[in-house]
PDB file of C-alpha atoms in Angstrom:
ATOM      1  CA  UNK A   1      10.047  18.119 -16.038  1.00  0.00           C
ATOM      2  CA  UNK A   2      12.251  16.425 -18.717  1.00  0.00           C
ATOM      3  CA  UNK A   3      10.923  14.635 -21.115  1.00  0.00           C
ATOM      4  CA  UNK A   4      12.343  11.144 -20.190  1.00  0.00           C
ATOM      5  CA  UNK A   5      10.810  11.410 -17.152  1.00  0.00           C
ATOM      6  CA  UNK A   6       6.945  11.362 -18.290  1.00  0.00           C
ATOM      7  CA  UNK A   7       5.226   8.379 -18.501  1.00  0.00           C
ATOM      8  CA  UNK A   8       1.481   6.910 -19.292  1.00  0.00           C
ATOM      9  CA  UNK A   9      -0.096   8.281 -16.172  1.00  0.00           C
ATOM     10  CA  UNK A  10      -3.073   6.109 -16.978  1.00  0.00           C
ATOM     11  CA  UNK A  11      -1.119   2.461 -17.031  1.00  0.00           C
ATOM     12  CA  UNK A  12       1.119   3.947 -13.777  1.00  0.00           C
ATOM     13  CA  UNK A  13      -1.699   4.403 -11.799  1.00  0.00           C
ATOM     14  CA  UNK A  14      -3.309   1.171 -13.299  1.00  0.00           C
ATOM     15  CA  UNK A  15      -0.045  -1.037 -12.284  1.00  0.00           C
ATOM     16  CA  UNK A  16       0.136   0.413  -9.169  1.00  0.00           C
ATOM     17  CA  UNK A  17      -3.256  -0.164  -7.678  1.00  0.00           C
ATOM     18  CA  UNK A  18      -2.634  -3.381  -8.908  1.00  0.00           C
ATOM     19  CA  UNK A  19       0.835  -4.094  -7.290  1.00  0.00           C
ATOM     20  CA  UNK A  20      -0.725  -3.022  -3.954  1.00  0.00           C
ATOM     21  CA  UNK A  21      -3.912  -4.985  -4.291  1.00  0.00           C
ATOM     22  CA  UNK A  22      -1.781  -8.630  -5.397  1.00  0.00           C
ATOM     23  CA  UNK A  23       0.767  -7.225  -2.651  1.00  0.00           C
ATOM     24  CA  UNK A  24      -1.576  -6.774   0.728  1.00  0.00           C
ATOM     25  CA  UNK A  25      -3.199 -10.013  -0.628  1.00  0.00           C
ATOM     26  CA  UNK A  26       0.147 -12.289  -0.490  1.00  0.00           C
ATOM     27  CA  UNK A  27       0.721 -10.647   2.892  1.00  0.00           C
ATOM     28  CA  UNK A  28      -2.565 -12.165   3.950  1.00  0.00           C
ATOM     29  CA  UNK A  29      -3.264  -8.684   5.340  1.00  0.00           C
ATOM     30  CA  UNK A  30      -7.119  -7.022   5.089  1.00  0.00           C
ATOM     31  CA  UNK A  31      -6.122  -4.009   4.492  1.00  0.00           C
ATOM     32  CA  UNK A  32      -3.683  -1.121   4.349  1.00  0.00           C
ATOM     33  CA  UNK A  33      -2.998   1.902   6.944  1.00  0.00           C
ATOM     34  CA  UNK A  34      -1.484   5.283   5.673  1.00  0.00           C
ATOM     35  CA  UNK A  35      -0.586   8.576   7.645  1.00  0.00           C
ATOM     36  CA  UNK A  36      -1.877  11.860   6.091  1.00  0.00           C
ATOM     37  CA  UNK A  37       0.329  14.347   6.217  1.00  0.00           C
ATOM     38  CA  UNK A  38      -1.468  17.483   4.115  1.00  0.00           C
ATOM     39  CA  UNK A  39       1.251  16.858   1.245  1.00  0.00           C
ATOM     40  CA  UNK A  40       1.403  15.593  -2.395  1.00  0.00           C
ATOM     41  CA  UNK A  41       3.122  12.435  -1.365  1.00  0.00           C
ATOM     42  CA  UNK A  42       0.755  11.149   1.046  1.00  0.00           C
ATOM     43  CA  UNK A  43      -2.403  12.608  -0.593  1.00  0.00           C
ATOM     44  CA  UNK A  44      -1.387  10.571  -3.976  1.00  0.00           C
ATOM     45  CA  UNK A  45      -1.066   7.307  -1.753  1.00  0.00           C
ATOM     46  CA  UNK A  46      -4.193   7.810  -0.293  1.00  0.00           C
ATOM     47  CA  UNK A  47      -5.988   8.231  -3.532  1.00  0.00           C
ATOM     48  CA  UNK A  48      -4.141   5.012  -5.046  1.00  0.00           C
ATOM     49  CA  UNK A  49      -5.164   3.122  -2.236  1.00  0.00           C
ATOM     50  CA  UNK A  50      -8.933   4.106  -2.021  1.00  0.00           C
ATOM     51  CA  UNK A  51      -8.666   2.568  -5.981  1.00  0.00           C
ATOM     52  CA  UNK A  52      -7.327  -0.277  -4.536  1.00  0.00           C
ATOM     53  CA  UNK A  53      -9.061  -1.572  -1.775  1.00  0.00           C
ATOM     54  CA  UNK A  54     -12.383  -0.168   0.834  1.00  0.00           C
ATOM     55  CA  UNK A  55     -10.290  -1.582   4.017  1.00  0.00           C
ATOM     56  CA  UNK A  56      -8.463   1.582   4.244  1.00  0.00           C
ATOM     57  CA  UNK A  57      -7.507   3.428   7.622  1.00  0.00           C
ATOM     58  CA  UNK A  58      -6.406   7.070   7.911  1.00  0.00           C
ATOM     59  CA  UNK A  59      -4.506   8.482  10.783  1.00  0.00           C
ATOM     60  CA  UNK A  60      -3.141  12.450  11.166  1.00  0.00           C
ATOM     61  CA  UNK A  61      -1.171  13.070  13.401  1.00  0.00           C
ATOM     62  CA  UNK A  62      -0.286  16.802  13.561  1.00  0.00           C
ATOM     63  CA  UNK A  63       1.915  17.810  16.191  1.00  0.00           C
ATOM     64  CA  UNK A  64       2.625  21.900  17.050  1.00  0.00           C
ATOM     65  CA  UNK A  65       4.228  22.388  14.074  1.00  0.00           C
ATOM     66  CA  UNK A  66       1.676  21.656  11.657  1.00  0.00           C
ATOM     67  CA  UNK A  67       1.113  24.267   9.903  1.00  0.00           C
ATOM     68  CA  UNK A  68      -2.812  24.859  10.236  1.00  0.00           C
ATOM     69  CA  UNK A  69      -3.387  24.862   5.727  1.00  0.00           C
ATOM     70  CA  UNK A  70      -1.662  20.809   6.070  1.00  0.00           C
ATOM     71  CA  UNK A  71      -4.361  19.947   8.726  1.00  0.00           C
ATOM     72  CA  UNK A  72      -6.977  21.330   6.265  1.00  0.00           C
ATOM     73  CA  UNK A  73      -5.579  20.063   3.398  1.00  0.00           C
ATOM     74  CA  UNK A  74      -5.646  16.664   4.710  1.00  0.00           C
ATOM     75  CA  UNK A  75      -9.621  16.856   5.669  1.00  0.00           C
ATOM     76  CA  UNK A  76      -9.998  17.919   2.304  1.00  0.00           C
ATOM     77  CA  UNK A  77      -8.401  14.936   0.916  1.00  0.00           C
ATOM     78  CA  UNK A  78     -10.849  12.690   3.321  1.00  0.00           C
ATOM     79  CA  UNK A  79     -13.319  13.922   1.263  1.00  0.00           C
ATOM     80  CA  UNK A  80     -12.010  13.418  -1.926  1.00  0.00           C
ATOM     81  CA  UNK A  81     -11.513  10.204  -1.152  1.00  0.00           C
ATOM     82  CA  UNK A  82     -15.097   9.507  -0.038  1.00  0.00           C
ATOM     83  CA  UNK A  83     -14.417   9.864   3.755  1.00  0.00           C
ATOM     84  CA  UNK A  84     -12.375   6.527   4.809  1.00  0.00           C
ATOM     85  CA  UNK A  85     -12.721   5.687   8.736  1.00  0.00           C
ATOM     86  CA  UNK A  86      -9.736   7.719   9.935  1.00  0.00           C
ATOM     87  CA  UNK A  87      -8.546   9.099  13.669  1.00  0.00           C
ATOM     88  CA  UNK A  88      -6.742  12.452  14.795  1.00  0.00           C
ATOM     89  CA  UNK A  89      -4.040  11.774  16.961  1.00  0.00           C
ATOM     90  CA  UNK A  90      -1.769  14.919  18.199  1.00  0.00           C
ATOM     91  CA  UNK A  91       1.913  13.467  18.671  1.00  0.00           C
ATOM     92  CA  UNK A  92       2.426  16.476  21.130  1.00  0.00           C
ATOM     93  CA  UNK A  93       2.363  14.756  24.562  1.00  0.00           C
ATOM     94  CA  UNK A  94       4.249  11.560  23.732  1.00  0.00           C
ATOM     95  CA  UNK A  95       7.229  13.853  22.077  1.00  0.00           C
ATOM     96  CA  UNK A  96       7.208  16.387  25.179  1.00  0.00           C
ATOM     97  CA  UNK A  97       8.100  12.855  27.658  1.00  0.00           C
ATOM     98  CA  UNK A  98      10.949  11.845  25.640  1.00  0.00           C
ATOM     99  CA  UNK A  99      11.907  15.109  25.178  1.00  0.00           C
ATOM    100  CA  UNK A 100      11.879  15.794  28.743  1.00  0.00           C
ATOM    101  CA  UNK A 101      12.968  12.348  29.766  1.00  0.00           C
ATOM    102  CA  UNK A 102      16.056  13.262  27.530  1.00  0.00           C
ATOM    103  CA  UNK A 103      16.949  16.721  28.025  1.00  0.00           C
ATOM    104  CA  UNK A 104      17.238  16.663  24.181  1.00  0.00           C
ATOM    105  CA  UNK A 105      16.870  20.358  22.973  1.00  0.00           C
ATOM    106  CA  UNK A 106      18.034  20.207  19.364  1.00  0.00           C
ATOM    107  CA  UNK A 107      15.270  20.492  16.673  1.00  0.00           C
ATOM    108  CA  UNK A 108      16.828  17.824  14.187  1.00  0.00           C
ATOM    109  CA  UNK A 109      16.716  15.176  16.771  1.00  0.00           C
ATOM    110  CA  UNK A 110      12.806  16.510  17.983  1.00  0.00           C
ATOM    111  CA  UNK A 111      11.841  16.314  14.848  1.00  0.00           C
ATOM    112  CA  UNK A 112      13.116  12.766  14.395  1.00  0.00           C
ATOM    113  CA  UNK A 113      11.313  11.623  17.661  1.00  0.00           C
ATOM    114  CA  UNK A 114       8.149  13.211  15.884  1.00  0.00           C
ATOM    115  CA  UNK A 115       8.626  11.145  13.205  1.00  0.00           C
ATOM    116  CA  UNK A 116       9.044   8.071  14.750  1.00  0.00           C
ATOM    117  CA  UNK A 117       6.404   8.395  17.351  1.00  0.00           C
ATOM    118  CA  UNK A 118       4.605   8.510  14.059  1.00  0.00           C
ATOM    119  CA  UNK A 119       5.663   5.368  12.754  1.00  0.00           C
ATOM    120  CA  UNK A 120       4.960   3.463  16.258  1.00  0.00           C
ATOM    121  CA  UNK A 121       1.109   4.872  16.149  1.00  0.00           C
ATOM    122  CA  UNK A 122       0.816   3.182  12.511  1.00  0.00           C
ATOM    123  CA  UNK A 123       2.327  -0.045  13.337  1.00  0.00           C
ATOM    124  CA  UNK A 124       0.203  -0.458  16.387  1.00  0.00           C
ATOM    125  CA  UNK A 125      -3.016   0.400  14.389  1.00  0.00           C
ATOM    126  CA  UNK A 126      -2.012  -1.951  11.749  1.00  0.00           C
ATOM    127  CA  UNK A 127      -1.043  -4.904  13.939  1.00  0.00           C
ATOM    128  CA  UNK A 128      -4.491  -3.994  15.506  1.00  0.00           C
ATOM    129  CA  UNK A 129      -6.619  -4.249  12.409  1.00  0.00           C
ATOM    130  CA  UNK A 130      -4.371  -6.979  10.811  1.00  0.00           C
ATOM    131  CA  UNK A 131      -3.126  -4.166   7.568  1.00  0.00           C
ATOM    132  CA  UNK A 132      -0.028  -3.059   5.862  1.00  0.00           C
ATOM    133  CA  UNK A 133       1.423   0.087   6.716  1.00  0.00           C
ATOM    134  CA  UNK A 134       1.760   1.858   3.443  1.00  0.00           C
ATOM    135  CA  UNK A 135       4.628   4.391   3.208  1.00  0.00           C
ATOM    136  CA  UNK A 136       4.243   7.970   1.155  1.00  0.00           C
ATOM    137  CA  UNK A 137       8.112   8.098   0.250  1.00  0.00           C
ATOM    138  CA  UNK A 138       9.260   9.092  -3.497  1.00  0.00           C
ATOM    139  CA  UNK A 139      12.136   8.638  -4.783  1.00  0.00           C
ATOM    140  CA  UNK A 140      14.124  11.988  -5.006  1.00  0.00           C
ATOM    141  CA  UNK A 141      13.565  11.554  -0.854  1.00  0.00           C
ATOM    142  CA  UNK A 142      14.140   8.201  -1.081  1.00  0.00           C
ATOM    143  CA  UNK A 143      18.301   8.931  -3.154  1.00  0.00           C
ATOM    144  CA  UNK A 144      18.450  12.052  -1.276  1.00  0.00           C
ATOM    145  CA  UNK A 145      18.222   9.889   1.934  1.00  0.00           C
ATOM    146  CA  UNK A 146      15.139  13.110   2.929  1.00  0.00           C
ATOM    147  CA  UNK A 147      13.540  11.128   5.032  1.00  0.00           C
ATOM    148  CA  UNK A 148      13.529   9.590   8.967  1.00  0.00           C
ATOM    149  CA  UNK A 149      15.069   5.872   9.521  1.00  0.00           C
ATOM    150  CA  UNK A 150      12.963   4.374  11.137  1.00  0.00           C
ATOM    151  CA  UNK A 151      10.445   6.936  10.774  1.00  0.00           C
ATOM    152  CA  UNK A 152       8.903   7.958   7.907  1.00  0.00           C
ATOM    153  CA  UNK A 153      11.253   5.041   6.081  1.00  0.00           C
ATOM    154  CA  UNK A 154       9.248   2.510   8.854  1.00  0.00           C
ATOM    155  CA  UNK A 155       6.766   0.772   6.318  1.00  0.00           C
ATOM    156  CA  UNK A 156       5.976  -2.291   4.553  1.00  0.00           C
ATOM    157  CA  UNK A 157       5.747  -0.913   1.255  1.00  0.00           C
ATOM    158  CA  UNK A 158       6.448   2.124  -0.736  1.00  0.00           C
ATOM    159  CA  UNK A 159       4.179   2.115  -4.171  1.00  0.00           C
ATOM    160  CA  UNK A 160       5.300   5.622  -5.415  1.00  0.00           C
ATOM    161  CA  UNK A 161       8.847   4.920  -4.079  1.00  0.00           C
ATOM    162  CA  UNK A 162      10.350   4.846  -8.030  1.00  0.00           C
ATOM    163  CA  UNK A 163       8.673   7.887  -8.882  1.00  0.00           C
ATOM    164  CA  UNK A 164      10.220  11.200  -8.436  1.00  0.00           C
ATOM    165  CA  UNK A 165       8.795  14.138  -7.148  1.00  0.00           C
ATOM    166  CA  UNK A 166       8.461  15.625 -10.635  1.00  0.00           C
ATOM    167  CA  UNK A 167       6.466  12.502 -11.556  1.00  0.00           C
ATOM    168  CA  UNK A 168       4.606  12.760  -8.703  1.00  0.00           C
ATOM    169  CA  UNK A 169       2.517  15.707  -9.094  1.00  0.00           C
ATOM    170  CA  UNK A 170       2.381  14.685 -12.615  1.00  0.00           C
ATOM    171  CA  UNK A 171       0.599  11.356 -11.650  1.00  0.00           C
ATOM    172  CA  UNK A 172      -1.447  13.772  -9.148  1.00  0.00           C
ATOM    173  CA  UNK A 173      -2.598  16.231 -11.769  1.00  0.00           C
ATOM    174  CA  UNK A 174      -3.468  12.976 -13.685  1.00  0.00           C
ATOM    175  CA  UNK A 175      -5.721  11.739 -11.080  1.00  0.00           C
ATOM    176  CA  UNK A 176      -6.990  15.047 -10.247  1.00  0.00           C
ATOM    177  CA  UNK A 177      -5.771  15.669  -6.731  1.00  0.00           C
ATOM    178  CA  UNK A 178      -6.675  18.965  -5.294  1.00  0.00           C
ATOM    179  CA  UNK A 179      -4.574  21.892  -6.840  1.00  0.00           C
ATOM    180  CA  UNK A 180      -3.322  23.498  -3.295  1.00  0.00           C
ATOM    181  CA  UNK A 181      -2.330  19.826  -2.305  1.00  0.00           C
ATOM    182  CA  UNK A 182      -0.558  19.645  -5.677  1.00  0.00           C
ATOM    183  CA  UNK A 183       1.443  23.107  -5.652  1.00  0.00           C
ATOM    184  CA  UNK A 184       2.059  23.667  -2.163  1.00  0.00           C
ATOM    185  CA  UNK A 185       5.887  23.450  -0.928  1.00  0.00           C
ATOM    186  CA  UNK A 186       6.573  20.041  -0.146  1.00  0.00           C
ATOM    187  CA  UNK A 187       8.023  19.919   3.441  1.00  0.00           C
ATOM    188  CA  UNK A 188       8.257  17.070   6.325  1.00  0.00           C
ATOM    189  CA  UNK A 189       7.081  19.935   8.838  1.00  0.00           C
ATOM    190  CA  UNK A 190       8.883  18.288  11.830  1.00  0.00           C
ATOM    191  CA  UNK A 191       9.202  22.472  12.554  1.00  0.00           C
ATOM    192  CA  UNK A 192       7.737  25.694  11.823  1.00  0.00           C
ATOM    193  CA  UNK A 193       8.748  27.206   9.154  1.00  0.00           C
ATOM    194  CA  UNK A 194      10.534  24.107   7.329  1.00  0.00           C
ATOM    195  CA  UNK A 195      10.694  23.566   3.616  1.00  0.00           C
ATOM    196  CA  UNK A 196      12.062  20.499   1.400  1.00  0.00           C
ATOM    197  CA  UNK A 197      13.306  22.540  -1.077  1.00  0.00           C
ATOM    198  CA  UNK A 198      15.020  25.553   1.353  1.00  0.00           C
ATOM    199  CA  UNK A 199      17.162  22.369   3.027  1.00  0.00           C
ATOM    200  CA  UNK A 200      18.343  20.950  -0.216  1.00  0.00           C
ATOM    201  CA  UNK A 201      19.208  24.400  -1.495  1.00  0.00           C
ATOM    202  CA  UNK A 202      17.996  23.291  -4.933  1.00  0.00           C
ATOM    203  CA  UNK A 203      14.166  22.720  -6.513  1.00  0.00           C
ATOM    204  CA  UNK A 204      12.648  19.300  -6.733  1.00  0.00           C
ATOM    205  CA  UNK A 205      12.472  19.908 -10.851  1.00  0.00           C
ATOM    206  CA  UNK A 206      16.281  20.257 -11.159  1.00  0.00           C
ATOM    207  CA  UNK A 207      17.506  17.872  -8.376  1.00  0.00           C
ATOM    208  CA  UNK A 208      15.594  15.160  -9.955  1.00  0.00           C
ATOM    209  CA  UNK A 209      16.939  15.974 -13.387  1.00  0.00           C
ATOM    210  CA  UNK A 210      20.507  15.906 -11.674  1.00  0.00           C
ATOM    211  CA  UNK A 211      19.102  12.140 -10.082  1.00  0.00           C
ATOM    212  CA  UNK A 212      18.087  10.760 -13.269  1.00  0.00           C
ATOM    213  CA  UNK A 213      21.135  11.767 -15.147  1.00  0.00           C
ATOM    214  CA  UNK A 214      23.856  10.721 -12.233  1.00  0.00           C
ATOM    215  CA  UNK A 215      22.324   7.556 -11.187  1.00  0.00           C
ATOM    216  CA  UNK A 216      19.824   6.225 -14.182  1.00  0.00           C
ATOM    217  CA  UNK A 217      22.141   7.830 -17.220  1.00  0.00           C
ATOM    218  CA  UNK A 218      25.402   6.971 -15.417  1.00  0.00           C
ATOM    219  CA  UNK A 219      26.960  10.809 -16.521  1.00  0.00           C
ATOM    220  CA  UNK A 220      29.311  12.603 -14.947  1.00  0.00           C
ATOM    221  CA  UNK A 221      28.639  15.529 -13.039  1.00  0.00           C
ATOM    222  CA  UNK A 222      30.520  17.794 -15.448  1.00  0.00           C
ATOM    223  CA  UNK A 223      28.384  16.486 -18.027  1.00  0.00           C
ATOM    224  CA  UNK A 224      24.901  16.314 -15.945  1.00  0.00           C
ATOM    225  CA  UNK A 225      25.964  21.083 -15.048  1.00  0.00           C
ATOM    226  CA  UNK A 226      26.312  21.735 -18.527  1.00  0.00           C
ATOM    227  CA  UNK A 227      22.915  19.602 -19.887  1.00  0.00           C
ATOM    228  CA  UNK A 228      20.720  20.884 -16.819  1.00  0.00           C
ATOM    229  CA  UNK A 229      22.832  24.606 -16.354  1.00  0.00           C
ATOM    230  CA  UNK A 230      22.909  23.403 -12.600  1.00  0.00           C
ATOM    231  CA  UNK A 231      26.206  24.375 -11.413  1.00  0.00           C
ATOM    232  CA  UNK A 232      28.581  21.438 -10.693  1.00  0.00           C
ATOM    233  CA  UNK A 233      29.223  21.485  -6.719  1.00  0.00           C
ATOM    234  CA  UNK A 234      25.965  21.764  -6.513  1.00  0.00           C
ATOM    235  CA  UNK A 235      25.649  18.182  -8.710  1.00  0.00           C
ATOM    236  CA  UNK A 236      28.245  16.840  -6.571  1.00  0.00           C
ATOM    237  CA  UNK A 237      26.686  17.881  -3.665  1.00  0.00           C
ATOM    238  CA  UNK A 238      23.348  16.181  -4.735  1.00  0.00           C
ATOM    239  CA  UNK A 239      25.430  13.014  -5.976  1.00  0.00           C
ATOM    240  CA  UNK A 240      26.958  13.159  -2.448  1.00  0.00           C
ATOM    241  CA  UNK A 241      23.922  12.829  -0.665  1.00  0.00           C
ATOM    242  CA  UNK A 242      23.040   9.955  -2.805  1.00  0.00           C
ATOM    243  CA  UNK A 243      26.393   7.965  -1.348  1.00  0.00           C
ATOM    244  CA  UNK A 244      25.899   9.500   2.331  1.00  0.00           C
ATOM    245  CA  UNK A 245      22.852   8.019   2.802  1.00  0.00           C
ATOM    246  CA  UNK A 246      22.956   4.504   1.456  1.00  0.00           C
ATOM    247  CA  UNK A 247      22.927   3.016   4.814  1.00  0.00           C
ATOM    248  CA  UNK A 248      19.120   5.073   5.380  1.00  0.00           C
ATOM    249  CA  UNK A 249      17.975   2.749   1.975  1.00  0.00           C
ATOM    250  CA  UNK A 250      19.552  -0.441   3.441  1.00  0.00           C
ATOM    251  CA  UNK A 251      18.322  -2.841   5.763  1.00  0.00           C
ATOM    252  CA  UNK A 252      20.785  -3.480   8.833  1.00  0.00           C
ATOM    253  CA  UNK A 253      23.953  -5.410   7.138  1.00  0.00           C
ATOM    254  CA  UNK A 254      24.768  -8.340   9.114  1.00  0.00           C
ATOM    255  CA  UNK A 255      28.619  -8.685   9.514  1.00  0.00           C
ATOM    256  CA  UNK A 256      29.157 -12.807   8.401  1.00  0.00           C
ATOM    257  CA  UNK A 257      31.593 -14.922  10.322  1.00  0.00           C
ATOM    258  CA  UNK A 258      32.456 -17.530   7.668  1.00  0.00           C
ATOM    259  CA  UNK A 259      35.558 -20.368   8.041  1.00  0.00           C
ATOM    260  CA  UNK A 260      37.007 -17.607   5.725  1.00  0.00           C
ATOM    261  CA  UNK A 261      36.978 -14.499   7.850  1.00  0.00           C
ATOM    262  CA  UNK A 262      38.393 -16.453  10.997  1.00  0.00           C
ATOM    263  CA  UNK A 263      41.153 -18.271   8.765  1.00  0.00           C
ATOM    264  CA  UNK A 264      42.403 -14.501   8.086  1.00  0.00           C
ATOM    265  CA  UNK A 265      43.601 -11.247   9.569  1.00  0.00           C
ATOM    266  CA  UNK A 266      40.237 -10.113  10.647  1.00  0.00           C
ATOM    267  CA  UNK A 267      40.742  -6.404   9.739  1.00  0.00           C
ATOM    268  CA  UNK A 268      41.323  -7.557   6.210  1.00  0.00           C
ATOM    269  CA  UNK A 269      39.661 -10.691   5.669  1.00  0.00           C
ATOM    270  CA  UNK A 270      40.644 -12.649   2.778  1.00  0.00           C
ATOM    271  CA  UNK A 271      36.598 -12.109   1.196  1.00  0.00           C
ATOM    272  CA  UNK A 272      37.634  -8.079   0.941  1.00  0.00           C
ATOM    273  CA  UNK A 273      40.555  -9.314  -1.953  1.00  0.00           C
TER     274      UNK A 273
END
């Protein structure tokens, strides 16, 4: 990782077990819900929010393809966290009757039903025990747009959402997360066989140094191939995923009718220039 990405691991994990804590309290919530995927992401929320409060609720939800090492990985993480009240649910029947209701056969879209059938399950155990729904989302998913609208994006709050993945298993080294949790292959497993890194075509390490650069440094791309020795379509590429997938970090835009926009040629209203 670069060096102006690493931080005081102590005060980030201090600020951000605070931020939850003053945030589920103005919400007037009790508690917070997360889902436990096996991965780095969700195993570092966990752990931040077992610092933060004891009204935490757990819920995997494996479907057939979870690979069998994320299932165990994320029992092992119960018990590094002391074993929070938590429920297996397998997403396998509700996805097979949409699927079927459908006809839908392509994997992209399955695995997008998977994820939101996901989200639904939290939101209804949250509503249920009055608690936040906490997302695991960092930020190279987060600029990349890697992630489900409406899905995995479906939460109330995102506390390691301005930390990329680089920074991530930094924090989770710091805190002492278990090692497989920390090195394995990060990967959404909506099917068997998928990988983060294999989709992007490019490592977590290098696309973040190509985020940071682009988007917090303002350089060009010519500029961010030769300082990284990443090759520049590929830092366009990145750069254009970025742009593509705006609309994924956005909440719906509402389209305003003002005196303005009637009073002009509506396909190029007057508020455009």
């Amino acid at each position: 990782m670069i060096r102006e990405l690493e931080l005081d691991w102590g005060f980030v994990s201090k600020y951000l077990v605070k931020r939850i804590g003053d945030y589920i309290h103005a919400a007037g919530k009790d508690g917070a819900i997360v889902g436990l995927s096996g991965g780095i992401d969700s195993s570092l929320v966990l752990r931040l929010l077992r610092e933060t409060t004891d009204n935490v609720f757990v819920l995997l939800m494996p479907s057939e393809s979870t690979p069998k090492e994320d299932i165990e990985d994320s029992k092992e993480m119960l018990n590094v966290v002391g074993n929070p009240p938590h429920e297996e649910i397998n997403i396998d029947d509700v996805v097979s009757t949409i699927v079927s209701k459908t006809g839908i056969r392509d994997r992209l879209i399955i695995g997008n039903i998977k994820a939101r059938t996901r989200m639904t399950l939290l939101y209804a155990y949250a509503q249920k025990l009055n608690y936040l729904v906490v997302g695991t989302g960092d930020k190279s998913e987060i600029l990349l747009g890697y992630f489900t609208k409406y899905g995995d994006g479906g939460v109330d709050i995102l506390p390691i959402g301005d930390l990329y993945k680089s920074q991530v298993r930094r924090l989770s080294l710091y805190l002492n997360l278990p090692k497989r949790i920390i090195e394995k292959p990060s990967s959404p497993a909506l099917w068997k066989g998928q990988t983060a890194e294999e989709e992007l075509g490019i490592s977590y390490e290098k696309a973040d140094e190509i985020l940071y650069y682009c988007f917090e440094k303002f350089m060009e791309p010519e500029a961010v191939s030769k300082l990284t020795g990443v090759d520049e379509n590929t830092v366009k590429r990145i750069v254009k995923l970025v742009k593509m997938n705006e609309h994924k970090r956005r909440t719906p835009e509402i389209f305003k009718i003002s005196e303005r926009t009637i009073g002009s040629d509506w396909r190029y209203p007057r508020i455009w220039g």
